[in-house]
Structures are given as structure tokens and as C-alpha cells.
Amino acid sequence: MMKKFLSLLKTYCNIYFGISSMKYQYTREKKSLWKPVLTLAGVVVGIGSIIYLYCLMISGIFRGAQAIGHPEIVLTVAFLLCQLLSLIFGIFYIISVFYFSNDMGMLVPLPLRPGEVLGVKFITVLLSEYPVTLSLLLPAFILYGTTAGTGIWYWLKGIVLIVLAPVPPLVIASIFVVLLVRFVNIRRNKDMLMIIGSLLGVFLGLGINFVTQNIPEGNEAEYMEKLARSSTALVKSIGSRFPASIWATLGLSLPGLSGWGYFLLFVGFSLVLLAALWWLGDRFFYKGYLSGQEAKRKGKALSRQSMEKSIGTMSSPVSALFRREWKLFLRTPIYVMNSLVGVIILPFALLMPYLTQQGGLKQAMGYARNSQYGFIAALISLGIILFGSGMNMISCTSISREGRTFWFSRMIPVSPENQVLAKLLQSSVLSSVYLIVIAIPLAVLLHISPGRLLAIVILGTLVNILMNILGLIIDLLHPKLEWNDPQEAIKQNLNVMFSMLLSWLVIALFAVSAIALIQYGIPEAWIYLILGLLALLLIAPGLYGLFALARHRYRALEA
Amino acid sequence: MIEIKHLSKSYNKGSVKAVDDLNLNVRPGEIFGFLGPNGAGKTTTIKMMVGLLNPDSGTIRLAGFDTAENPLEAKRQTGYVPDNPDVYDRLTGIEYLNFLADVYEVPVKERCERISQLLDMFDLTDAVGDLIKSYSHGMKQKIVLTGALLHNPAVWILDEPMVGLDPKSSHLLKEYMRKHCDEGNTVFFSTHVLEVAEKLCDRIGIIKKGKLIAMGTMEELRHGDQADSLENIFLELTE
């Protein structure tokens, strides 16, 4: 039985992580070797900078925790973060890998127990969580281990605990999903399941944000100590709900038998959870999967009139492509949710420190509403809005989202320029909608005058167009066209990260320009005008480059 | 109507020749059957004809237009059905057809007539308001066929078009192919069903390891031996 399981696991991981296809691509087509090298470099720079910031935070907490005599808090914080993030992001992967990957049609007829198939899928999700797990746990683990005078057992126990760290949250998420699909007949409506998963993730994210926003004030030393104190309180409050992270911490930090006791408690807990998942998988996994297999179809003939209404007007190819983009986008909830999530979370995340601190919001509002700072408030609002729209992944996934239907784009008699133009229009309309939807309430809240509002909307639209052009260029260079589930096109797509980094650069460029212009004492109206012209000056070569690249890439990307 | 000259395509830096110096000519009014064992290069040839793959060398002209020099015009003259179509499953059937009609710039009156006619023929009228993702494999094949033919292209390029079709639709498609060619147009299709090729095609080409090893009418392929079936000829040539 074990041999069968291991063989399935090996094959499944090979398919899921594309090992053979990567090997094939980069051993046979050595010319393309620059692609993974460049991607890796980008990932190192992009993720490296995030990890660097995280390390700074962890060492701050560690110093504070040392000051109050509880350095082990740093371990709890790291374990807690790792487990919460595994829970939030794990839900998406679990729903997608368990129920919506195309391989189920091939796996179900094989002589394998449902628990085995579920086990293999679970391990795949677990493996894909490890990069995040290691990034979160290793800094704290090494920091504590090298400074707190630990022995060899600390390091050995630590390796086991790091390997097992994402197991409890992922098993809990898996059990939740397996039972939900089995008893609430939701499998039939895949989109609904994805929405529930997304909302759960958003609420968990917001909730954690709310709890963790008690940032203390004062000088640095005080800050560190308060941070550690507040972390202790936070660790206690969240830790009591997720006791596994406390067990892991005590298992590592306590000496002697009690340390081993907590260590074994954590290991035992993880193993019991795994066994429970296996047991549930055998009973419910296939039943849930099969319960929603039949397709829903109305099968009602369209009347002659409604058919004529549907096809009775002729539009230009660009307009037809533009409408296709919208329909496919709006009818795929995972795309809508993902493009909205950043925009919904961002204002909350920014307001959260003020909401949780009495008087803070009032004070900030007071500054912003002061006519002296009105112009600055308008520019900062614009920066925040652009930061939010930079997080939407519509333009930088617009080629990737075509996936296996990309053959249409190569086959239809529409020039590549017109095809990317339709995509640029769609993403720019969407960013403009975001811009307006967020700018108007902000303007009301901060008493921004209608004139200023108009100026930041126009300027914001231009910068959005520029960011969308860059997003499209990134996607054209390296689209992810091989995927089975729409969520892979955006969630496992590195273009999203590259485009986000590039959009931050664009925002930084405009911010620096605005600051320089203000310092030179240029009047407000001129500043808007100069920034607008700068945007236009960048859009023109951007568009030219985009069209040239489209002509080349639409030919090079064989379908 | 279809002119292919010295067409070649290889993979893995030239170590695998998928299509090797292919030359063929399909005249107006002809149904041309393209046969060959698995992996012989049929789909690669077809994909190069419709612009999905780039040839390493050689030229392709469709209805007088060079596919490299004038790709958009060549595409307008062509209707293509792939062997295993991936379609926009989040559009309804009618939205998909209307999208293609816009892209191929089919006038309103003509699109209404042709869509109704093709939907009736393929028995899809009842399903056309539903999302394509609810369709069966055969229905998807039929909606793709409808989409490929609605701009009334002079050249039909069909990769295994009968696969997945029920007997009635398959029969109607064959009649429609004949009618289309009788009006002076051209059909180029690949198939593994030798009986269909034998009965339907005016000329047949057999490809093996990327090379065209035989081409001609059934009589020419038989070399005068009337008793020989296409199956025997095929097996003999491709062994």
C-alpha cells in the first residue's frame, strides 16, 4: 500500500510543480534558460526585501522580549504568524487542489482509497506552503537559537517542529472544506465555494489586522518594550485560541522533561489531526466530490426575438474583444474577488491604526481638513489609491488568464495591437472605477475640494494607464498559459508580484517628483499639470513598446 | 486555394522533424483528406496553416493570401476547428457566436441567417442560451464548428472534425462539406476514419514522419487495383 501511495505522491508532485516539464524545457531548450534565472533573481529581490523587513520586525520583537525577560516570545510570534497565514492562504489551495483540479476524473477510477488520494493532495498543498513557513520561522528560530544559549536538542527538535508547523492549520482547513463540500451541497457551485473561501480569508486577514494594530507610541526603547509587552498580550490572547504555537514555543524553550513533553504534545497533536483527516477523507472525500458532478443546464430554446436581440448589432473587433474580456472577468468570481480584495482591505488596513487608537483618527482628520494641508492631503490620497490599484492584478494577468483558449487570439483576424488595446481598455476602465469609488468617499471625509478631486482623478487615471501598460508588458513577456483552475492564473503567477513592484516604482517616481515640485514652490495647478505631462510622456513610449512587443509575442507564443 | 511549399517544422533544436519539406496544392471545389499515423505531423501542419505555429521554413497561401505576409486576410478566409477545442466556457453559446461574428466582421443580416441555419443543423438551438461550460464534449465540438463556419470562409480547415459528433451531426457535416466544395470552395481535413476519407474526399494525402508519402485521388492511390481499400493502401504505405 505504501509503495502505491509513494508512487502516486511522486507523480502528483511532479505534475503539480511541473518538475518534468521544467526539466524538459530547460534541458532541451537551453536558449530559454535566462527565463528561470531572471525569474529567480526577481523573486529573490522581491521576496527578499519583504523577508528583510520581516527580519527587522522579528529582531525588534526579540530585543524587546529580551528586555522583559521572555525572549521565547519571538518563537511564539513566528509560529503564530506561520500558522495563521497557512490557514488563510491554505483554504484557497485546498479548495482548488482537492476539488477543482482536472486530475480527479483520472484519479477516481484508479484502485486507490479516497484517503490516499486526499493524503497525496494534502501533502502537495503542504509542500507548497513550505517556502512561506521557512521564511517566517527560520529567522526567529536562528535568532533565538544563536543568542539564548541552546543545545543540540533545540536544533533537532526545531527541525521537526518547523516541518510540522503548517500541519495543524492546513488539516483544520482541509477538514472544514471536506465537511462543507460533503454536507452543504456546494460542490456544484464552484464559484460559490471560492467566494466563501475568499471572504473567509478576507475576514481573517482583517480580524488579524485589527488585533495586531495596537502599535504603542513613544521613543524607540520604550517602543520595543511596549511592542514586546503588547506582543505578549497578543500572544496570550491569540495563543489561547491556537495553543499549538505555545506548545511549539515551550517545546523548544523549556529545558528538560517539560520541554520534551510540550514537544511530544505538538508532534502528537499534528499526527492525530493527520489521522483524523485520513479517516474523514476515506469516508467523505469522494462522496462530496461526486455529489456535484452533474452539469446544470436550462436547455430552454432562445426565442427568435431574443436571439435577434443578442446578435442584432454589429460591433468593431476591439469592442467585441473588450466585451469578451469583461464577461470572462465578471463571470469568474476568483478574478473579481482578487481584484477587489486589495482595494477593500487597503483602506481598512490604513484606517485600522486610527480606529484602534482613540483620538488618532480625529487628529489625522483635523490635519487633512485644514485648508493649509488640503493639497498635501489630496496628493497623499492619490498615492494611497494608486497603491491600491497597483495591487489589482487585472492587466498583469490578462494574457495569462486566456490559458488554453489563447489559440483564439492567434487564430482570429485581429491584429495583436488591437487585442492588447482591448485588454488595456478593460484594465484601465476597471482601475478608473476603483479610483472614483475610493476617491469620492475620501474627498468627502477629508473635505477635498471638487477641483482637487477632479485633478487627482485625472492624474490618477493617467498613472493607472501607465501602470496597466507596464502590467501588460510583464504578462506579454512571460505569460502563465498552462493552468487547470483559474485561480492558478493569478495566485501562482509571479507576474502579479513583478507588476506590483513596478507599480510601486511608478508611484515612487511620481511621489518624488511631486515633493521636488512642492519644494521648488511651484503653484498647485502647475504641479498637477507637470505630473500629468510626465505621465503622458511615459505613456507614449510605453504604448509604442507594448504594441511592438505584442506583435512579436503574439507570434512567438505558439498555441 | 491552398498552396503549401517546402513547409518544415522541427522541435528540440531540429532533432525531431515534425513536418519535413511538405508540398501540396488543394484546388477550388476539392475536399482534401489528410491522413497519417499518430504523431505523423497532421496537427502540426494544420496549426501552421491557421497561424497557431510558426513554420521553420516554407510558405503557405490560403485563398491567395500568404499566411506570413498577410496573416489577417488569410485568417479571414479560413474557418478552423481544432481536434480538441478549448473554448470560453464562461460565455453562453450565443455570446460566443456573436463574439466571433464581430471579430470576423459578419454583417448583421448574414450572421442572423447563418447562425440560425447552423444551430438548426447541429441541433443546438435549445442549448445556445446556456453557458458553454454546461455543454457535453460533442456539443462543444458543434458550437466550435458553428463558430468556425459562420463567416462563410472559402477554406475550411478541420482537424478530426467528426470526433465527438453524433451520427446525425456527422452525416450532416459531411453533406455540408460537399455542398461547400460544390460552390467552388475548399475543405482540408484530417481524419483517422478511413471509410469517411474514402467516400468523401476528392483527393487524399498521406503523411508519415513529417513527409508526404502519397497523394492523389482514390484511383491514383490504388494504382488501378480496384479491389484495394484505402485501409490496405494506408497500412501498406505507413508500415
Short mmCIF file of N, CA and C in Angstrom, two decimals, chain B residues 100-181:
data_model
loop_
_atom_site.label_atom_id
_atom_site.label_comp_id
_atom_site.label_asym_id
_atom_site.label_seq_id
_atom_site.Cartn_x
_atom_site.Cartn_y
_atom_site.Cartn_z
N LEU B 100 -17.53 35.91 -32.25
CA LEU B 100 -16.80 35.54 -33.48
C LEU B 100 -17.33 36.30 -34.69
N ALA B 101 -18.65 36.49 -34.71
CA ALA B 101 -19.23 37.23 -35.84
C ALA B 101 -18.69 38.66 -35.86
N ASP B 102 -18.51 39.26 -34.70
CA ASP B 102 -17.94 40.62 -34.63
C ASP B 102 -16.48 40.62 -35.08
N VAL B 103 -15.75 39.64 -34.59
CA VAL B 103 -14.33 39.58 -34.89
C VAL B 103 -14.09 39.34 -36.39
N TYR B 104 -14.97 38.54 -37.01
CA TYR B 104 -14.85 38.29 -38.45
C TYR B 104 -15.65 39.31 -39.27
N GLU B 105 -16.23 40.28 -38.58
CA GLU B 105 -16.97 41.38 -39.19
C GLU B 105 -18.07 40.88 -40.14
N VAL B 106 -18.91 39.98 -39.62
CA VAL B 106 -20.02 39.44 -40.41
C VAL B 106 -21.21 40.39 -40.27
N PRO B 107 -21.78 40.87 -41.41
CA PRO B 107 -22.92 41.78 -41.32
C PRO B 107 -24.10 41.15 -40.56
N VAL B 108 -24.91 42.01 -39.93
CA VAL B 108 -25.97 41.54 -39.04
C VAL B 108 -26.91 40.56 -39.72
N LYS B 109 -27.36 40.92 -40.92
CA LYS B 109 -28.36 40.08 -41.61
C LYS B 109 -27.78 38.68 -41.87
N GLU B 110 -26.55 38.70 -42.35
CA GLU B 110 -25.91 37.43 -42.70
C GLU B 110 -25.66 36.58 -41.45
N ARG B 111 -25.26 37.23 -40.37
CA ARG B 111 -24.95 36.43 -39.17
C ARG B 111 -26.22 35.82 -38.60
N CYS B 112 -27.35 36.58 -38.66
CA CYS B 112 -28.60 36.03 -38.15
C CYS B 112 -28.99 34.78 -38.93
N GLU B 113 -28.91 34.90 -40.25
CA GLU B 113 -29.30 33.77 -41.10
C GLU B 113 -28.40 32.55 -40.87
N ARG B 114 -27.10 32.82 -40.89
CA ARG B 114 -26.17 31.68 -40.81
C ARG B 114 -26.19 31.02 -39.43
N ILE B 115 -26.30 31.86 -38.38
CA ILE B 115 -26.32 31.27 -37.03
C ILE B 115 -27.56 30.38 -36.89
N SER B 116 -28.73 30.90 -37.33
CA SER B 116 -29.95 30.09 -37.22
C SER B 116 -29.81 28.79 -37.99
N GLN B 117 -29.28 28.92 -39.20
CA GLN B 117 -29.16 27.73 -40.06
C GLN B 117 -28.22 26.69 -39.44
N LEU B 118 -27.07 27.15 -38.97
CA LEU B 118 -26.09 26.20 -38.40
C LEU B 118 -26.58 25.61 -37.08
N LEU B 119 -27.25 26.44 -36.26
CA LEU B 119 -27.76 25.92 -34.99
C LEU B 119 -28.83 24.85 -35.24
N ASP B 120 -29.67 25.12 -36.23
CA ASP B 120 -30.70 24.13 -36.58
C ASP B 120 -30.05 22.84 -37.05
N MET B 121 -29.05 23.00 -37.89
CA MET B 121 -28.40 21.83 -38.47
C MET B 121 -27.76 20.97 -37.38
N PHE B 122 -27.12 21.63 -36.41
CA PHE B 122 -26.43 20.86 -35.37
C PHE B 122 -27.30 20.64 -34.13
N ASP B 123 -28.56 21.02 -34.24
CA ASP B 123 -29.48 20.77 -33.15
C ASP B 123 -29.02 21.44 -31.84
N LEU B 124 -28.60 22.67 -31.95
CA LEU B 124 -28.06 23.37 -30.79
C LEU B 124 -28.97 24.52 -30.32
N THR B 125 -30.07 24.74 -31.03
CA THR B 125 -30.89 25.92 -30.73
C THR B 125 -31.31 25.94 -29.27
N ASP B 126 -31.63 24.77 -28.71
CA ASP B 126 -32.09 24.74 -27.32
C ASP B 126 -30.98 25.06 -26.32
N ALA B 127 -29.74 24.86 -26.73
CA ALA B 127 -28.64 24.99 -25.76
C ALA B 127 -27.91 26.33 -25.86
N VAL B 128 -28.25 27.09 -26.89
CA VAL B 128 -27.38 28.22 -27.21
C VAL B 128 -27.45 29.36 -26.17
N GLY B 129 -28.48 29.34 -25.34
CA GLY B 129 -28.58 30.36 -24.29
C GLY B 129 -27.82 29.96 -23.02
N ASP B 130 -27.30 28.74 -22.97
CA ASP B 130 -26.60 28.27 -21.76
C ASP B 130 -25.10 28.52 -21.85
N LEU B 131 -24.47 28.53 -20.67
CA LEU B 131 -23.02 28.68 -20.64
C LEU B 131 -22.37 27.47 -21.30
N ILE B 132 -21.29 27.70 -22.03
CA ILE B 132 -20.64 26.60 -22.75
C ILE B 132 -20.10 25.55 -21.77
N LYS B 133 -19.80 25.98 -20.55
CA LYS B 133 -19.24 25.00 -19.61
C LYS B 133 -20.25 23.89 -19.26
N SER B 134 -21.53 24.14 -19.55
CA SER B 134 -22.51 23.08 -19.27
C SER B 134 -22.67 22.12 -20.45
N TYR B 135 -21.95 22.36 -21.55
CA TYR B 135 -22.10 21.52 -22.74
C TYR B 135 -21.33 20.20 -22.62
N SER B 136 -21.84 19.20 -23.33
CA SER B 136 -21.08 17.95 -23.43
C SER B 136 -19.94 18.14 -24.44
N HIS B 137 -19.05 17.14 -24.53
CA HIS B 137 -17.92 17.25 -25.46
C HIS B 137 -18.42 17.47 -26.90
N GLY B 138 -19.42 16.68 -27.28
CA GLY B 138 -19.95 16.77 -28.65
C GLY B 138 -20.58 18.13 -28.93
N MET B 139 -21.29 18.66 -27.91
CA MET B 139 -21.91 19.97 -28.10
C MET B 139 -20.86 21.06 -28.25
N LYS B 140 -19.77 20.92 -27.48
CA LYS B 140 -18.68 21.91 -27.62
C LYS B 140 -18.11 21.85 -29.04
N GLN B 141 -17.94 20.62 -29.52
CA GLN B 141 -17.41 20.45 -30.87
C GLN B 141 -18.34 21.13 -31.88
N LYS B 142 -19.67 20.99 -31.64
CA LYS B 142 -20.62 21.56 -32.60
C LYS B 142 -20.64 23.09 -32.52
N ILE B 143 -20.50 23.64 -31.31
CA ILE B 143 -20.52 25.11 -31.21
C ILE B 143 -19.25 25.69 -31.85
N VAL B 144 -18.14 24.96 -31.73
CA VAL B 144 -16.90 25.43 -32.36
C VAL B 144 -17.03 25.36 -33.89
N LEU B 145 -17.65 24.27 -34.37
CA LEU B 145 -17.89 24.15 -35.81
C LEU B 145 -18.76 25.30 -36.31
N THR B 146 -19.84 25.58 -35.56
CA THR B 146 -20.74 26.67 -35.93
C THR B 146 -19.96 27.98 -35.99
N GLY B 147 -19.14 28.23 -34.96
CA GLY B 147 -18.36 29.47 -34.91
C GLY B 147 -17.37 29.57 -36.06
N ALA B 148 -16.81 28.42 -36.44
CA ALA B 148 -15.79 28.44 -37.49
C ALA B 148 -16.40 28.67 -38.88
N LEU B 149 -17.68 28.31 -39.02
CA LEU B 149 -18.27 28.38 -40.36
C LEU B 149 -19.16 29.60 -40.56
N LEU B 150 -19.40 30.36 -39.47
CA LEU B 150 -20.46 31.37 -39.61
C LEU B 150 -20.06 32.56 -40.47
N HIS B 151 -18.75 32.76 -40.70
CA HIS B 151 -18.39 33.87 -41.60
C HIS B 151 -18.22 33.38 -43.05
N ASN B 152 -18.73 32.17 -43.27
CA ASN B 152 -18.72 31.56 -44.60
C ASN B 152 -17.35 31.64 -45.27
N PRO B 153 -16.34 31.06 -44.63
CA PRO B 153 -14.99 31.14 -45.19
C PRO B 153 -14.84 30.27 -46.42
N ALA B 154 -13.96 30.69 -47.33
CA ALA B 154 -13.74 29.91 -48.55
C ALA B 154 -13.00 28.61 -48.23
N VAL B 155 -12.11 28.68 -47.23
CA VAL B 155 -11.30 27.50 -46.91
C VAL B 155 -11.67 26.99 -45.52
N TRP B 156 -12.10 25.72 -45.48
CA TRP B 156 -12.35 25.11 -44.16
C TRP B 156 -11.15 24.23 -43.83
N ILE B 157 -10.63 24.41 -42.59
CA ILE B 157 -9.52 23.56 -42.15
C ILE B 157 -9.97 22.88 -40.87
N LEU B 158 -10.19 21.59 -40.97
CA LEU B 158 -10.82 20.89 -39.84
C LEU B 158 -9.92 19.75 -39.37
N ASP B 159 -9.58 19.77 -38.07
CA ASP B 159 -8.71 18.74 -37.51
C ASP B 159 -9.59 17.70 -36.81
N GLU B 160 -9.74 16.57 -37.42
CA GLU B 160 -10.60 15.49 -36.90
C GLU B 160 -11.99 16.00 -36.52
N PRO B 161 -12.72 16.53 -37.47
CA PRO B 161 -13.99 17.19 -37.12
C PRO B 161 -15.09 16.24 -36.68
N MET B 162 -14.99 14.94 -37.05
CA MET B 162 -16.10 14.02 -36.73
C MET B 162 -16.02 13.49 -35.29
N VAL B 163 -14.85 13.65 -34.66
CA VAL B 163 -14.69 13.08 -33.31
C VAL B 163 -15.65 13.77 -32.35
N GLY B 164 -16.44 12.97 -31.66
CA GLY B 164 -17.37 13.53 -30.67
C GLY B 164 -18.74 13.86 -31.24
N LEU B 165 -18.86 13.84 -32.57
CA LEU B 165 -20.18 14.17 -33.15
C LEU B 165 -21.06 12.92 -33.18
N ASP B 166 -22.37 13.14 -32.95
CA ASP B 166 -23.29 12.01 -33.06
C ASP B 166 -23.48 11.68 -34.55
N PRO B 167 -24.00 10.48 -34.87
CA PRO B 167 -24.07 10.08 -36.28
C PRO B 167 -24.84 11.07 -37.17
N LYS B 168 -25.90 11.65 -36.61
CA LYS B 168 -26.69 12.57 -37.43
C LYS B 168 -25.87 13.83 -37.77
N SER B 169 -25.24 14.41 -36.75
CA SER B 169 -24.46 15.62 -36.99
C SER B 169 -23.30 15.33 -37.92
N SER B 170 -22.69 14.16 -37.74
CA SER B 170 -21.57 13.78 -38.58
C SER B 170 -22.02 13.67 -40.04
N HIS B 171 -23.18 13.08 -40.24
CA HIS B 171 -23.72 12.92 -41.59
C HIS B 171 -24.01 14.29 -42.21
N LEU B 172 -24.64 15.17 -41.41
CA LEU B 172 -24.97 16.50 -41.92
C LEU B 172 -23.71 17.30 -42.25
N LEU B 173 -22.70 17.15 -41.41
CA LEU B 173 -21.45 17.88 -41.66
C LEU B 173 -20.83 17.43 -42.98
N LYS B 174 -20.86 16.11 -43.21
CA LYS B 174 -20.27 15.60 -44.46
C LYS B 174 -21.03 16.16 -45.68
N GLU B 175 -22.35 16.20 -45.56
CA GLU B 175 -23.15 16.76 -46.67
C GLU B 175 -22.81 18.24 -46.88
N TYR B 176 -22.63 18.93 -45.74
CA TYR B 176 -22.35 20.36 -45.80
C TYR B 176 -20.98 20.62 -46.42
N MET B 177 -20.04 19.74 -46.12
CA MET B 177 -18.70 19.86 -46.70
C MET B 177 -18.78 19.72 -48.22
N ARG B 178 -19.55 18.73 -48.64
CA ARG B 178 -19.70 18.50 -50.09
C ARG B 178 -20.32 19.72 -50.77
N LYS B 179 -21.39 20.23 -50.12
CA LYS B 179 -22.10 21.38 -50.69
C LYS B 179 -21.15 22.58 -50.80
N HIS B 180 -20.37 22.78 -49.75
CA HIS B 180 -19.45 23.91 -49.71
C HIS B 180 -18.45 23.83 -50.88
N CYS B 181 -17.95 22.65 -51.12
CA CYS B 181 -16.97 22.48 -52.19
C CYS B 181 -17.63 22.58 -53.56
#
